[in-house]
Coordinates of C-alpha atoms in Angstrom, one line a residue:
Chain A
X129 CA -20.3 -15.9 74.2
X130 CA -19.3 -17.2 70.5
X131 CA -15.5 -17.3 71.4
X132 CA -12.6 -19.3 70.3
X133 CA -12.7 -20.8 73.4
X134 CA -15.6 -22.7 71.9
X135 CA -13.9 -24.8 69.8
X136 CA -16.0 -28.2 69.4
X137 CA -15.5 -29.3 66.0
X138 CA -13.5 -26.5 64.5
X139 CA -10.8 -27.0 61.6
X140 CA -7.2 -26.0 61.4
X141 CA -6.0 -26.5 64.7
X142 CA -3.2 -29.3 63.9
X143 CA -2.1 -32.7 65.1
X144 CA -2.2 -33.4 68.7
X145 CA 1.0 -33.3 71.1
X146 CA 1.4 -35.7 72.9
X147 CA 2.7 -36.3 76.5
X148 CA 3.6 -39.3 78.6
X149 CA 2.0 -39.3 82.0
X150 CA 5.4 -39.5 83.4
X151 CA 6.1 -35.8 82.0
X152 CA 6.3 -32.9 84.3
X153 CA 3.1 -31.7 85.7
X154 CA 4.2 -28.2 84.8
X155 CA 6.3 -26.5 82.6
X156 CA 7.7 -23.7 84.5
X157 CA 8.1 -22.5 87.8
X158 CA 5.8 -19.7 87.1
X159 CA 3.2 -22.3 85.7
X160 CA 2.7 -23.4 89.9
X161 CA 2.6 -20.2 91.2
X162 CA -0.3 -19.6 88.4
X163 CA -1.6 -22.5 89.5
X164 CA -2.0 -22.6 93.4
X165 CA -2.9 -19.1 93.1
X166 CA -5.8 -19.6 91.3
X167 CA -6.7 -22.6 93.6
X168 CA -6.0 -20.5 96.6
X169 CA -8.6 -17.9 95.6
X170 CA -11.6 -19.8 95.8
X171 CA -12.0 -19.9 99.3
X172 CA -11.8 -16.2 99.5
X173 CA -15.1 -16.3 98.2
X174 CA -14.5 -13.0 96.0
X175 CA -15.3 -14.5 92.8
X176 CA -17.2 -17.7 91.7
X177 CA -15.8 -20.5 88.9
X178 CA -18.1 -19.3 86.5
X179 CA -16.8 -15.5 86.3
X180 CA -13.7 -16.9 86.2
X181 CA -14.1 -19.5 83.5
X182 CA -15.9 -16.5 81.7
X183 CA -12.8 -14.2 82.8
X184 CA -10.8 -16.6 80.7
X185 CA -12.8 -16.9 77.6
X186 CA -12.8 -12.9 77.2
X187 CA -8.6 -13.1 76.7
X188 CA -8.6 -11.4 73.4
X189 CA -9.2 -14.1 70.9
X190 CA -5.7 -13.8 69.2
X191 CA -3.6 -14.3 72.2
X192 CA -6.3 -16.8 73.6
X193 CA -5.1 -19.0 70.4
X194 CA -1.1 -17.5 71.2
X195 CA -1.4 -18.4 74.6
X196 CA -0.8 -21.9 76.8
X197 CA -3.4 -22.9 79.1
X198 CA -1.3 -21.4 82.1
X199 CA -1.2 -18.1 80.5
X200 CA -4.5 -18.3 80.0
X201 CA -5.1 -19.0 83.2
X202 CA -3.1 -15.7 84.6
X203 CA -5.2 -13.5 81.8
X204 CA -8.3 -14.5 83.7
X205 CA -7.3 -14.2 86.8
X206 CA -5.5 -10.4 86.4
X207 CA -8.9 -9.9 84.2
X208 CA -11.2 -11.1 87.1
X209 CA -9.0 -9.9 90.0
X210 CA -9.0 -6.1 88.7
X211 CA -12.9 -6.4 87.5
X212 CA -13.0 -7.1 91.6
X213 CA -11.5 -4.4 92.5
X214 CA -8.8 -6.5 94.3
X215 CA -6.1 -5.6 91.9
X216 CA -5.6 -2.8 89.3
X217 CA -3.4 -1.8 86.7
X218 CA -1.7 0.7 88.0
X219 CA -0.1 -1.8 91.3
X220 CA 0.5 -4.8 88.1
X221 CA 2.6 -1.9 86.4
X222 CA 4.6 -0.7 89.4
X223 CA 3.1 2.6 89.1
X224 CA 1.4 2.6 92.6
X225 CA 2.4 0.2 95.8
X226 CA 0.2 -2.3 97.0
X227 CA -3.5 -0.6 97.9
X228 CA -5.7 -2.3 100.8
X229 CA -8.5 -4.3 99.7
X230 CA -11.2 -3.6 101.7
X231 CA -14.1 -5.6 99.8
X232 CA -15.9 -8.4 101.6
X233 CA -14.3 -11.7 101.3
X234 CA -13.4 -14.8 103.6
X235 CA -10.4 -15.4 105.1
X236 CA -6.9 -16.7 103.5
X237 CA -6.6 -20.2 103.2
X238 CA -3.9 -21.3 105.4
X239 CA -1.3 -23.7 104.8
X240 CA -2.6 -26.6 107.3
X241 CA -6.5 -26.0 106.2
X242 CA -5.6 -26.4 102.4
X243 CA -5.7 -30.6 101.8
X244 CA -9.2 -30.2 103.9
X245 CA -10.9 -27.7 101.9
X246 CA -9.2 -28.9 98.4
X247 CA -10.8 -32.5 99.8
X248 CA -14.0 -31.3 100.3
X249 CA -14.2 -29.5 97.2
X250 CA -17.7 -27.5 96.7
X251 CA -21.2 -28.3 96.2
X252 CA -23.0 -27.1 92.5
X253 CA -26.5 -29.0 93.0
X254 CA -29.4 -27.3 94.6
X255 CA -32.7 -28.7 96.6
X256 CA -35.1 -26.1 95.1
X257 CA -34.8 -24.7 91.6
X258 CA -37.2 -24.7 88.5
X259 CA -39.3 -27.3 87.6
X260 CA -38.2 -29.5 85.2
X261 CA -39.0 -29.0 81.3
X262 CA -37.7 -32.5 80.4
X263 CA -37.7 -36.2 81.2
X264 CA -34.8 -39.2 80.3
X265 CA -36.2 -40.0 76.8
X266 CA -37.5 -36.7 75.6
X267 CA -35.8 -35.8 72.4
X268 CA -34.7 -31.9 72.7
X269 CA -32.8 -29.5 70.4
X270 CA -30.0 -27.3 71.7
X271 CA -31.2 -23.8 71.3
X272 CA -30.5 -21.3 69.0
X273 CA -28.9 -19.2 71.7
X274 CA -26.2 -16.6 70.9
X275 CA -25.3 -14.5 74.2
X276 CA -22.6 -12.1 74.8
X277 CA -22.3 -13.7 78.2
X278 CA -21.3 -16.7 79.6
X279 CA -22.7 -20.3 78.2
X280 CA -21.7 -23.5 78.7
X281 CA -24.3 -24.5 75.4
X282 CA -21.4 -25.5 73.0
X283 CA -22.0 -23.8 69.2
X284 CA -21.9 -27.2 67.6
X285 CA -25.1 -28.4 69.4
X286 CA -27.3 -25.7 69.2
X287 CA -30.0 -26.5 67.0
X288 CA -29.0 -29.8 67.0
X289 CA -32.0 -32.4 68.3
X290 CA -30.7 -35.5 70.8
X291 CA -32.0 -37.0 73.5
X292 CA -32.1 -36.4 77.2
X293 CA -30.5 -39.8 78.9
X294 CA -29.8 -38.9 82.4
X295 CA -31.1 -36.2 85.0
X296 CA -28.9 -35.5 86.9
X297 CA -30.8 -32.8 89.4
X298 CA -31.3 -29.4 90.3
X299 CA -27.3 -27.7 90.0
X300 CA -26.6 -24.3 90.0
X301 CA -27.0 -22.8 86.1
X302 CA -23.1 -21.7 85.0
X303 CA -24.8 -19.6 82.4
X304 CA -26.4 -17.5 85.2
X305 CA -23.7 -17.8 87.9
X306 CA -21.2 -15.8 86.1
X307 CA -23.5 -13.3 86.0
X308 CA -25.7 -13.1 89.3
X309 CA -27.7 -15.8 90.9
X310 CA -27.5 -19.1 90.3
X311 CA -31.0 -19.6 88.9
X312 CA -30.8 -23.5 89.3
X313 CA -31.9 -25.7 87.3
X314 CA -32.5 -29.3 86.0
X315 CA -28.9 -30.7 84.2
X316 CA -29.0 -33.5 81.7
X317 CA -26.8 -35.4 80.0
X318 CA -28.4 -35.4 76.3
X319 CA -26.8 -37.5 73.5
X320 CA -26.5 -36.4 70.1
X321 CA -25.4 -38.8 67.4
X322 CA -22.3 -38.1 65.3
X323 CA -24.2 -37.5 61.7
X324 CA -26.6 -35.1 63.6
X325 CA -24.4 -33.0 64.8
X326 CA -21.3 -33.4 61.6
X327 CA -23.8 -34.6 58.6
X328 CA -22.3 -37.0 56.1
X329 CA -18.8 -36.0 57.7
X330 CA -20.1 -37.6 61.0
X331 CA -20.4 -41.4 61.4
X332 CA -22.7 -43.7 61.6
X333 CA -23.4 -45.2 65.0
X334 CA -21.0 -42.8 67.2
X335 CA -22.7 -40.3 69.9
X336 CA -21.3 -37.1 71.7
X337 CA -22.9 -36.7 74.8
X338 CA -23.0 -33.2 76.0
X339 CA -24.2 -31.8 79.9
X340 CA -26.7 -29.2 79.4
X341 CA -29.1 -27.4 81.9
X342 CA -33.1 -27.2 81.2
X343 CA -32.7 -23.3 79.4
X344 CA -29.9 -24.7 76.8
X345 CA -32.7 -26.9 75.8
X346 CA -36.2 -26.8 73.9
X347 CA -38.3 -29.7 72.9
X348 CA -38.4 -31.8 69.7
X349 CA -40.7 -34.5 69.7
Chain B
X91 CA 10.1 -1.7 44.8
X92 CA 13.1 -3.4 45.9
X93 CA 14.2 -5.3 48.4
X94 CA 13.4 -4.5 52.1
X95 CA 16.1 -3.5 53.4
X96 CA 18.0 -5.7 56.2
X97 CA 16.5 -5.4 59.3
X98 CA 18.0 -3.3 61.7
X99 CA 16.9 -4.3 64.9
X100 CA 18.3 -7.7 64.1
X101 CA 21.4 -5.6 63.4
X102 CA 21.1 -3.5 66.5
X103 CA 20.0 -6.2 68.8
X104 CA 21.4 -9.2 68.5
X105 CA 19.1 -12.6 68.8
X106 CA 20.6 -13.0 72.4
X107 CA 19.6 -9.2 73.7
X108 CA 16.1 -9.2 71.7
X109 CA 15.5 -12.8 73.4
X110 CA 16.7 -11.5 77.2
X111 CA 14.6 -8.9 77.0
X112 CA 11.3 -9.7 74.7
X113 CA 10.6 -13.3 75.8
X114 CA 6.9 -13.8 76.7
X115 CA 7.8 -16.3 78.9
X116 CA 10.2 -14.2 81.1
X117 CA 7.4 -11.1 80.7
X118 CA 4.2 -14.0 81.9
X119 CA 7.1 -15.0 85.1
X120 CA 7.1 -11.7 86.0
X121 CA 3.4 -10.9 86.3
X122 CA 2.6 -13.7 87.9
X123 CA 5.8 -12.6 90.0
X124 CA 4.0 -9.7 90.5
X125 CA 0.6 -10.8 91.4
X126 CA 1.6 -13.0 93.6
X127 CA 3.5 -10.2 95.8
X128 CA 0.1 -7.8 95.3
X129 CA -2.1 -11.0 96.8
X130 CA 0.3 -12.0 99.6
X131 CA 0.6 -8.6 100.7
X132 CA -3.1 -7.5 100.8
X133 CA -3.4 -10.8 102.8
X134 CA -5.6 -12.5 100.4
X135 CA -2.8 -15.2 99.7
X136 CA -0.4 -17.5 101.9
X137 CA 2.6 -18.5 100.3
X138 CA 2.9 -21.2 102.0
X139 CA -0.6 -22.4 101.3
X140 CA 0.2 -21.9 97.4
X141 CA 3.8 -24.1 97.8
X142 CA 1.1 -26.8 99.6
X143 CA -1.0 -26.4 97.0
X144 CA 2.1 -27.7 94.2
X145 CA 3.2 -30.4 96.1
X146 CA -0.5 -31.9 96.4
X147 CA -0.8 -31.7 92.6
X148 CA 2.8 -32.2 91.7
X149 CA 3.4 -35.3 94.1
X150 CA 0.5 -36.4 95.6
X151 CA -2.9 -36.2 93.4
X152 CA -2.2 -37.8 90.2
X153 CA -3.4 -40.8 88.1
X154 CA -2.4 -43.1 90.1
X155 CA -5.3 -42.7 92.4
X156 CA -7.7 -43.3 89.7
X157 CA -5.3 -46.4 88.3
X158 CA -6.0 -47.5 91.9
X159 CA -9.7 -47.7 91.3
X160 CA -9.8 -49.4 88.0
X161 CA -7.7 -52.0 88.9
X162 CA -10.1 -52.6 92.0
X163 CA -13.0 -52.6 89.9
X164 CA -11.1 -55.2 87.6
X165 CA -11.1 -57.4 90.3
X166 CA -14.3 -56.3 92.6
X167 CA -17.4 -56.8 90.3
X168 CA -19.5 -55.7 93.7
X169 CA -17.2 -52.9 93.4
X170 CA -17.1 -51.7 89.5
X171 CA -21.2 -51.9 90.2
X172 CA -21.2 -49.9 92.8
X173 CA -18.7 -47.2 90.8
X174 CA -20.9 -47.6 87.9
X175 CA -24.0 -46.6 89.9
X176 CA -22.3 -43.7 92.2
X177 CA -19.1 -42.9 91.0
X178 CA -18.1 -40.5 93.8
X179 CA -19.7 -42.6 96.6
X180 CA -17.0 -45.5 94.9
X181 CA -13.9 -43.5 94.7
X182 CA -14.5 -42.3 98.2
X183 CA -13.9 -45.3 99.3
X184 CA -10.9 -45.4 98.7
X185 CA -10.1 -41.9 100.1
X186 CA -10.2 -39.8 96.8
X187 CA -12.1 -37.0 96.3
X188 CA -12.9 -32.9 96.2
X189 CA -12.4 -29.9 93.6
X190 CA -12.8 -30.9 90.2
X191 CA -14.1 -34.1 91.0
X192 CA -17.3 -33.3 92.9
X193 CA -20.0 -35.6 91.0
X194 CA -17.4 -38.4 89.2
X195 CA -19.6 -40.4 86.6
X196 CA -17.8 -43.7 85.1
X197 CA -18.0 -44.8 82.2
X198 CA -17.0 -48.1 81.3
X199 CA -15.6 -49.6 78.1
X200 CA -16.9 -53.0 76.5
X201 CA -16.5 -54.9 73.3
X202 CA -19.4 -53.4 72.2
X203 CA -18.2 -49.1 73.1
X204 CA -15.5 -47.2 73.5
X205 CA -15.7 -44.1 75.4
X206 CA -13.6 -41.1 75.4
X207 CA -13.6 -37.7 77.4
X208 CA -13.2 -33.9 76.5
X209 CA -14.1 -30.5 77.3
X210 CA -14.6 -29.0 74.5
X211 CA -15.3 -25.3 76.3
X212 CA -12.0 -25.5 78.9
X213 CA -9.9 -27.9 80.4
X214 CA -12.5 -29.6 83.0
X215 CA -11.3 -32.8 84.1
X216 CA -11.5 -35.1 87.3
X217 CA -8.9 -34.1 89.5
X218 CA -8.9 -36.2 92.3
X219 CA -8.7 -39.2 90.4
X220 CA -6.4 -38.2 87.5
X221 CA -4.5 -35.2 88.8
X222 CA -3.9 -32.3 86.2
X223 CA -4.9 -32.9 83.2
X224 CA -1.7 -32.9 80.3
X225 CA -1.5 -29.9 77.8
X226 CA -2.8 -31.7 75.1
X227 CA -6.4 -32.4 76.7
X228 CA -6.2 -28.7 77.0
X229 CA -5.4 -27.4 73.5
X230 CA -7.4 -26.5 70.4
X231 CA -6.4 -29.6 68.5
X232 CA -7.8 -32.5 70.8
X233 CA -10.7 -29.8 72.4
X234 CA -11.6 -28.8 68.8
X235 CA -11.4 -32.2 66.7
X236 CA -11.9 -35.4 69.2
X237 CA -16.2 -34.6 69.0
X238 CA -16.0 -34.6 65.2
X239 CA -13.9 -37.0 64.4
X240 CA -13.4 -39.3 67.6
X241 CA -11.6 -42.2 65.5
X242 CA -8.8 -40.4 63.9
X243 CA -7.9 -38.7 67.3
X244 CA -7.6 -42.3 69.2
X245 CA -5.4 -43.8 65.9
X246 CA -3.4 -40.9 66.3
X247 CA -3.0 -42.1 70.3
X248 CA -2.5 -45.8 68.4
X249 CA -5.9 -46.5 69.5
X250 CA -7.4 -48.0 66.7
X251 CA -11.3 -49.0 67.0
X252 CA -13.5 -51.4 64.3
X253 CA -16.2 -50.3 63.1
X254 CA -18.4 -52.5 64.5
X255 CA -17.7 -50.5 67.8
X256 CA -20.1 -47.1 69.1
X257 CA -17.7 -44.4 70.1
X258 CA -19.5 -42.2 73.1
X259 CA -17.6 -38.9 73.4
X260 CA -18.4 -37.6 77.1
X261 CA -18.2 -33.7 76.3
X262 CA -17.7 -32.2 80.3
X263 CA -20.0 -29.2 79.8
X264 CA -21.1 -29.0 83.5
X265 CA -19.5 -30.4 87.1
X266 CA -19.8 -33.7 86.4
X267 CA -16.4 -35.3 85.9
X268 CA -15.8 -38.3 83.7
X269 CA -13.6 -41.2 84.0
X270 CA -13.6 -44.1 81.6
X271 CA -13.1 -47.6 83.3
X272 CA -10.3 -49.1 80.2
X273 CA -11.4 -53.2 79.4
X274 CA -9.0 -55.4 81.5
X275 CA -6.2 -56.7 79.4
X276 CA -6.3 -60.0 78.5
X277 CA -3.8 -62.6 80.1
X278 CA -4.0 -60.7 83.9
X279 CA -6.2 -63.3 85.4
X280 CA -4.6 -63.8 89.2
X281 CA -3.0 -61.0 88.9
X282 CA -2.3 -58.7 92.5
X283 CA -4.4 -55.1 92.3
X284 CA -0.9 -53.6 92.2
X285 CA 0.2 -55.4 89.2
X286 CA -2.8 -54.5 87.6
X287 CA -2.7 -50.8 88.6
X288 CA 0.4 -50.3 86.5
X289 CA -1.2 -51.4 83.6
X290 CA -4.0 -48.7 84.1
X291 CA -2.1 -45.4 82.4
X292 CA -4.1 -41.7 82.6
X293 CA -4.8 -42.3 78.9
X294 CA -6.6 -45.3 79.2
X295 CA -8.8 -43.4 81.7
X296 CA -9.5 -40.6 79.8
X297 CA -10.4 -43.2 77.1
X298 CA -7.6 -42.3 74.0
X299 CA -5.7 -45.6 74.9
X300 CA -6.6 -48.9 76.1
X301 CA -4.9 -50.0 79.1
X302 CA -1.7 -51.4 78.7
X303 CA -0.4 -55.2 78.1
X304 CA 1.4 -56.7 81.0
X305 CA 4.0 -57.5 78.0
X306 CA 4.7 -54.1 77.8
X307 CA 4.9 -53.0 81.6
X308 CA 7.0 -56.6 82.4
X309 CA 3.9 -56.9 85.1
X310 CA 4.4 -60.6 84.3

């Protein structure tokens, strides 16, 4: 989707804030509980990171610009959580007491499993998927792709040409898995150089290299 | 038309009340407040598991682990080659890996290029070697400027590069999760994969700094 979540190359947004590495991790007690929720989750298999990076980039775009990353993080996860059927408004509001979720999930993750499976993390290639489209060396253009769903195809690349310089394999499509299957796919790291993707404002000599699956991409040679 | 007239609901609730009771952050503390409770009492959620989950990225997984790895590959060329060619194979060896940093790529600096990582759509970054990532890599104005205009971003981080340099801007679109190996310092020959370590700060690996002088860390 064209939201202000995509926000390669936009203007306006201010100087950067910087913070030492020795800073707190989080800012607020509530910030952890946000967190390790959100981490504790995924093994309940209920919803996938796709949905809920799309979850996230459907906060309405004024308080996704209002909001800190955290916040943004609880909006998603209420957003997906109730779209689940897991939660609902009316037990966030107090109006009704907790109801019994009774969709198919996996078990909780328990205390002593939780450095294991946050070790192993998960798996996002795939050994069968399409055939691919392109080869390292092919010059491709991002498409001119505008969907209401989710895309990982950043606005400031589409119908800009670069060049495919690493394969890196059949992965599950993002763009897909927030949305059904995971209709995998080739990934490639293409490089774009600065003045193609920026013009005169660009400069000469730099590249921005984006990861884009074989659909973000058509061919330009 | 005059004047609007004085506001009376500064008038009727003082700054103090109006703050106690309209904060966003005390309204955000107690939905999460609440979720939580929903979660842990459908059965979906340990508490436990969730204060486990803080302390691993509070106190455990941070950027020391990847500082750890750099300043191995400093000293290991058998070792930078092999992190080069398989990142996550590399940093395995040395007992980091998992969510968020499930296919690590590095990328190396040289006097020739400077690289520098974003994600321009979220906040993707390699956990298991650098932890959380800080606010900044996850707000509008590093996400929406550093792939148009790389240079001023680092010389805002006092990271000034010549011109004669390529600047490589590793936008983290997919899984893949990249960590920039910072040029050792000058003046750190013989010096202990500890020592080094410290000069190796999360900046320098998510390529807006260089690593840092031994001067500056009293390494020496």
């Amino acid at each position: 989707m064209d939201g202000v979540h995509d926000m390669g190359g936009m203007h306006g947004m201010g100087p950067i804030e910087m913070e030492d590495e020795k800073g707190p991790k989080f800012h607020a007690d509530w910030e952890k509980r946000v967190f390790a929720i959100n981490n504790a989750i995924g093994p309940l298999k209920i919803r996938n990171i796709d949905e809920s990076r799309h979850a996230r980039e459907r906060m309405k775009p004024s308080d996704y610009m209002a909001s800190s990353y955290y916040q943004i993080w609880l909006d998603g996860l209420v957003r997906i959580l109730s779209e689940k059927g897991v939660i609902s408004d009316a037990e966030m509001s107090g109006a009704i007491a907790s109801q019994p979720f009774t969709g198919a999930h996996q078990p909780a993750l328990a205390p002593d499993a939780m450095d294991m499976v946050m070790d192993k993390g998960a798996t996002y290639t795939r050994d069968t998927g399409k055939t691919p489209s392109f080869k390292v060396g092919d010059k491709v253009q991002g498409r001119n792709i505008h969907p209401s769903g989710h895309t990982r195809l950043p606005r400031y690349a589409r119908g800009k040409t670069g060049e495919v310089v690493t394969d890196y394999g059949l992965h599950a499509f993002a763009d897909a898995n927030a949305h059904g299957p995971d209709d995998a796919q080739h990934l490639y790291s293409v490089r774009f150089s600065s003045q193609e993707l920026w013009g005169a404002d660009g400069t000469d000599g730099d590249y921005i290299y984006i990861d884009l699956w074989d659909d973000h991409l058509e061919d330009a040679s | 038309m005059g004047k609007d007239p004085p506001s009376a609901t500064l008038e009727m609730f003082p700054m103090g009340h109006t703050h106690k009771h309209s904060d966003p952050l005390s309204d955000t503390a107690l939905r999460v407040k609440t979720l939580e409770s929903l979660l842990v009492e459908k059965g979906l959620v340990d508490p436990a598991t969730l204060d486990a989950l803080v302390d691993r990225y509070e106190n455990k997984v941070g950027p020391r682990n990847g500082a750890a790895v750099i300043a191995k590959a400093w000293g290991d060329p058998e070792y930078k080659a092999r992190l080069l060619a398989d990142a996550s194979a590399a940093i395995a060896e040395l007992g980091f890996a998992g969510a968020q940093g499930e296919e690590l790529i590095a990328k190396e600096n040289t006097d020739d290029i400077h690289n520098v990582v974003v994600c321009t759509l979220c906040s993707c970054y390699p956990w298991p070697v650098l932890g959380l990532p800080p606010v900044w890599y996850k707000s509008a104005p590093y996400r929406s400027r550093v792939v148009r205009e790389p240079r001023k971003v680092l010389e805002e981080f006092g990271t000034a590069v010549a011109a004669d340099v390529e600047v490589r801007v590793w936008d983290s679109t997919a899984e893949t999760r990249y960590l920039v190996i910072p040029q050792r310092p000058n003046g750190t020959e013989g010096m202990s994969e500890q020592d080094l370590s410290d000069l190796v700060s999360r900046d320098s690996m998510i390529g807006v700094t260089r690593a840092l002088d031994p001067a500056d860390v009293g390494a020496i």
